[in-house]
Every structure is written in C-alpha cells, then in structure tokens.
C-alpha cells in the first residue's frame, strides 16, 4: 500500500500535476509565459511591447510544434492558449496604436501652438 502511494506521489510534479511525456509540462510553462505577459502588458511601459510580442510569438511557435496527439485535454489547452496569445497580442497592439495617436495629436497641437 505504501509503495503504491509512493509511486503515485512520484508520478506528479511540483504543482501536483501528473507527469506526462512533457506535453503538459510544456503547456504549463507556456501558460506561465502568457499569463506573465497578460499581467504586465496592460500597465507596463510600452517600451517593453516588442519583448511582450516576441514572448507571445515564441509561445505560439512552441504551441504549433507541440505534439499533443489524441489527448483532448492537451488539444483544448493548446487551443485556449493560442486564443489567449491572440487576445494579448491584439491588446498590446491597440495600446501601441492609441499611444501613437496621442503622440501624433500632441505633436500637431505643439506645431500649431508654436507656429510663426
């Protein structure tokens, strides 16, 4: 009985998730990357936008190359992560566009204020 319990406890990782052939570990790693960008991008400085978009692109590429086989849970998780990546990328791009519009408006206002 104790050996069965020991083998079950060794069959889970540090987060209590069952070990697999690496697919679920890869999905968790990518989920953390996406969550980090989702958390930082709405409030972080836009100078980091390229890094965020690069992180999201790398995560999407990792998901594209991940062999999930016929595991419905893994396929659903991959699909959900790709959707989150798309939403996060769009939100970052909207922030950049809004900032560019504000900067342009300020430039126009300054030009009209200081025209001779």
PDB file of C-alpha atoms in Angstrom:
ATOM      1  CA  UNK A   1       0.000   0.000   0.000  1.00  0.00           C
ATOM      2  CA  UNK A   2       2.765   2.445   0.882  1.00  0.00           C
ATOM      3  CA  UNK A   3       4.673   1.628  -2.312  1.00  0.00           C
ATOM      4  CA  UNK A   4       1.535   2.331  -4.375  1.00  0.00           C
ATOM      5  CA  UNK A   5       1.164   5.690  -2.621  1.00  0.00           C
ATOM      6  CA  UNK A   6       4.846   6.473  -3.138  1.00  0.00           C
ATOM      7  CA  UNK A   7       4.643   5.661  -6.829  1.00  0.00           C
ATOM      8  CA  UNK A   8       1.535   7.852  -7.169  1.00  0.00           C
ATOM      9  CA  UNK A   9       3.235  10.767  -5.423  1.00  0.00           C
ATOM     10  CA  UNK A  10       6.305  10.396  -7.630  1.00  0.00           C
ATOM     11  CA  UNK A  11       4.004  10.427 -10.661  1.00  0.00           C
ATOM     12  CA  UNK A  12       3.131  14.083 -10.046  1.00  0.00           C
ATOM     13  CA  UNK A  13       5.262  17.168 -10.479  1.00  0.00           C
ATOM     14  CA  UNK A  14       5.884  20.022  -8.035  1.00  0.00           C
ATOM     15  CA  UNK A  15       2.494  21.569  -8.908  1.00  0.00           C
ATOM     16  CA  UNK A  16       0.674  18.313  -8.166  1.00  0.00           C
ATOM     17  CA  UNK A  17       0.048  17.693 -11.863  1.00  0.00           C
ATOM     18  CA  UNK A  18       0.508  14.202 -13.272  1.00  0.00           C
ATOM     19  CA  UNK A  19       3.726  13.589 -15.150  1.00  0.00           C
ATOM     20  CA  UNK A  20       3.326  13.040 -18.846  1.00  0.00           C
ATOM     21  CA  UNK A  21       5.653  12.801 -21.787  1.00  0.00           C
ATOM     22  CA  UNK A  22       6.389  16.500 -21.391  1.00  0.00           C
ATOM     23  CA  UNK A  23       3.312  17.807 -23.194  1.00  0.00           C
ATOM     24  CA  UNK A  24       1.516  19.020 -20.088  1.00  0.00           C
ATOM     25  CA  UNK A  25       4.742  20.386 -18.598  1.00  0.00           C
ATOM     26  CA  UNK A  26       5.303  22.354 -21.818  1.00  0.00           C
ATOM     27  CA  UNK A  27       1.718  23.613 -21.736  1.00  0.00           C
ATOM     28  CA  UNK A  28       2.138  24.775 -18.126  1.00  0.00           C
ATOM     29  CA  UNK A  29       5.407  26.549 -18.977  1.00  0.00           C
ATOM     30  CA  UNK A  30       3.770  28.317 -21.924  1.00  0.00           C
ATOM     31  CA  UNK A  31       0.713  29.165 -19.802  1.00  0.00           C
ATOM     32  CA  UNK A  32       3.008  30.913 -17.292  1.00  0.00           C
ATOM     33  CA  UNK A  33       4.664  32.935 -20.073  1.00  0.00           C
ATOM     34  CA  UNK A  34       1.295  34.018 -21.484  1.00  0.00           C
ATOM     35  CA  UNK A  35      -0.056  34.863 -18.021  1.00  0.00           C
ATOM     36  CA  UNK A  36       3.041  36.946 -17.293  1.00  0.00           C
ATOM     37  CA  UNK A  37       2.567  38.980 -20.481  1.00  0.00           C
ATOM     38  CA  UNK A  38      -1.188  39.307 -19.812  1.00  0.00           C
ATOM     39  CA  UNK A  39      -0.398  40.673 -16.363  1.00  0.00           C
ATOM     40  CA  UNK A  40       2.355  43.113 -17.362  1.00  0.00           C
ATOM     41  CA  UNK A  41       1.164  44.424 -20.720  1.00  0.00           C
ATOM     42  CA  UNK A  42      -1.926  46.414 -19.632  1.00  0.00           C
ATOM     43  CA  UNK A  43       0.055  48.518 -17.155  1.00  0.00           C
ATOM     44  CA  UNK A  44       3.702  48.176 -18.168  1.00  0.00           C
ATOM     45  CA  UNK A  45       5.686  50.704 -20.123  1.00  0.00           C
ATOM     46  CA  UNK A  46       5.131  50.407 -23.851  1.00  0.00           C
ATOM     47  CA  UNK A  47       8.869  50.297 -24.492  1.00  0.00           C
ATOM     48  CA  UNK A  48       8.535  46.638 -23.439  1.00  0.00           C
ATOM     49  CA  UNK A  49       5.876  45.920 -26.097  1.00  0.00           C
ATOM     50  CA  UNK A  50       8.375  44.363 -28.501  1.00  0.00           C
ATOM     51  CA  UNK A  51       9.565  41.977 -25.805  1.00  0.00           C
ATOM     52  CA  UNK A  52       5.983  41.036 -24.902  1.00  0.00           C
ATOM     53  CA  UNK A  53       5.058  40.429 -28.537  1.00  0.00           C
ATOM     54  CA  UNK A  54       8.245  38.428 -29.045  1.00  0.00           C
ATOM     55  CA  UNK A  55       7.459  36.282 -25.982  1.00  0.00           C
ATOM     56  CA  UNK A  56       3.943  35.666 -27.299  1.00  0.00           C
ATOM     57  CA  UNK A  57       5.253  34.788 -30.768  1.00  0.00           C
ATOM     58  CA  UNK A  58       7.743  32.318 -29.301  1.00  0.00           C
ATOM     59  CA  UNK A  59       4.988  30.780 -27.161  1.00  0.00           C
ATOM     60  CA  UNK A  60       2.734  30.404 -30.218  1.00  0.00           C
ATOM     61  CA  UNK A  61       5.553  28.755 -32.165  1.00  0.00           C
ATOM     62  CA  UNK A  62       6.165  26.345 -29.289  1.00  0.00           C
ATOM     63  CA  UNK A  63       2.464  25.503 -29.236  1.00  0.00           C
ATOM     64  CA  UNK A  64       2.447  24.960 -33.006  1.00  0.00           C
ATOM     65  CA  UNK A  65       5.306  22.486 -32.759  1.00  0.00           C
ATOM     66  CA  UNK A  66       3.932  20.700 -29.691  1.00  0.00           C
ATOM     67  CA  UNK A  67       2.736  17.171 -30.482  1.00  0.00           C
ATOM     68  CA  UNK A  68      -0.400  16.693 -28.401  1.00  0.00           C
ATOM     69  CA  UNK A  69      -1.586  13.593 -30.225  1.00  0.00           C
ATOM     70  CA  UNK A  70      -5.085  12.396 -29.477  1.00  0.00           C
ATOM     71  CA  UNK A  71      -5.251  13.865 -25.957  1.00  0.00           C
ATOM     72  CA  UNK A  72      -8.360  16.056 -25.901  1.00  0.00           C
ATOM     73  CA  UNK A  73      -7.267  17.900 -22.730  1.00  0.00           C
ATOM     74  CA  UNK A  74      -3.942  18.855 -24.275  1.00  0.00           C
ATOM     75  CA  UNK A  75      -5.570  19.892 -27.547  1.00  0.00           C
ATOM     76  CA  UNK A  76      -8.112  22.040 -25.712  1.00  0.00           C
ATOM     77  CA  UNK A  77      -5.378  23.660 -23.617  1.00  0.00           C
ATOM     78  CA  UNK A  78      -3.281  24.390 -26.702  1.00  0.00           C
ATOM     79  CA  UNK A  79      -6.294  25.920 -28.464  1.00  0.00           C
ATOM     80  CA  UNK A  80      -7.122  28.053 -25.403  1.00  0.00           C
ATOM     81  CA  UNK A  81      -3.535  29.263 -25.106  1.00  0.00           C
ATOM     82  CA  UNK A  82      -3.416  30.215 -28.780  1.00  0.00           C
ATOM     83  CA  UNK A  83      -6.597  32.224 -28.286  1.00  0.00           C
ATOM     84  CA  UNK A  84      -5.147  33.962 -25.211  1.00  0.00           C
ATOM     85  CA  UNK A  85      -1.996  34.766 -27.180  1.00  0.00           C
ATOM     86  CA  UNK A  86      -4.073  36.313 -29.951  1.00  0.00           C
ATOM     87  CA  UNK A  87      -6.081  38.400 -27.478  1.00  0.00           C
ATOM     88  CA  UNK A  88      -2.976  39.568 -25.609  1.00  0.00           C
ATOM     89  CA  UNK A  89      -1.206  40.485 -28.868  1.00  0.00           C
ATOM     90  CA  UNK A  90      -4.229  42.467 -30.037  1.00  0.00           C
ATOM     91  CA  UNK A  91      -4.440  44.304 -26.711  1.00  0.00           C
ATOM     92  CA  UNK A  92      -0.762  45.274 -26.907  1.00  0.00           C
ATOM     93  CA  UNK A  93      -1.159  46.465 -30.490  1.00  0.00           C
ATOM     94  CA  UNK A  94      -4.235  48.523 -29.517  1.00  0.00           C
ATOM     95  CA  UNK A  95      -2.235  50.170 -26.728  1.00  0.00           C
ATOM     96  CA  UNK A  96       0.548  50.972 -29.163  1.00  0.00           C
ATOM     97  CA  UNK A  97      -1.904  52.447 -31.673  1.00  0.00           C
ATOM     98  CA  UNK A  98      -3.639  54.513 -29.013  1.00  0.00           C
ATOM     99  CA  UNK A  99      -0.302  55.839 -27.787  1.00  0.00           C
ATOM    100  CA  UNK A 100       0.785  56.656 -31.334  1.00  0.00           C
ATOM    101  CA  UNK A 101      -2.484  58.567 -31.832  1.00  0.00           C
ATOM    102  CA  UNK A 102      -1.956  60.538 -28.629  1.00  0.00           C
ATOM    103  CA  UNK A 103       1.634  61.310 -29.584  1.00  0.00           C
ATOM    104  CA  UNK A 104       0.527  62.482 -33.025  1.00  0.00           C
ATOM    105  CA  UNK A 105      -2.170  64.706 -31.521  1.00  0.00           C
ATOM    106  CA  UNK A 106       0.347  66.242 -29.118  1.00  0.00           C
ATOM    107  CA  UNK A 107       2.789  66.848 -31.987  1.00  0.00           C
ATOM    108  CA  UNK A 108       0.033  68.534 -34.041  1.00  0.00           C
ATOM    109  CA  UNK A 109      -1.016  70.682 -31.073  1.00  0.00           C
ATOM    110  CA  UNK A 110       2.574  71.734 -30.378  1.00  0.00           C
ATOM    111  CA  UNK A 111       3.109  72.575 -34.035  1.00  0.00           C
ATOM    112  CA  UNK A 112       0.012  74.794 -34.109  1.00  0.00           C
ATOM    113  CA  UNK A 113       0.892  76.397 -30.773  1.00  0.00           C
ATOM    114  CA  UNK A 114       4.374  77.362 -31.857  1.00  0.00           C
ATOM    115  CA  UNK A 115       3.738  78.271 -35.481  1.00  0.00           C
ATOM    116  CA  UNK A 116       5.008  81.671 -36.599  1.00  0.00           C
TER     117      UNK A 116
END
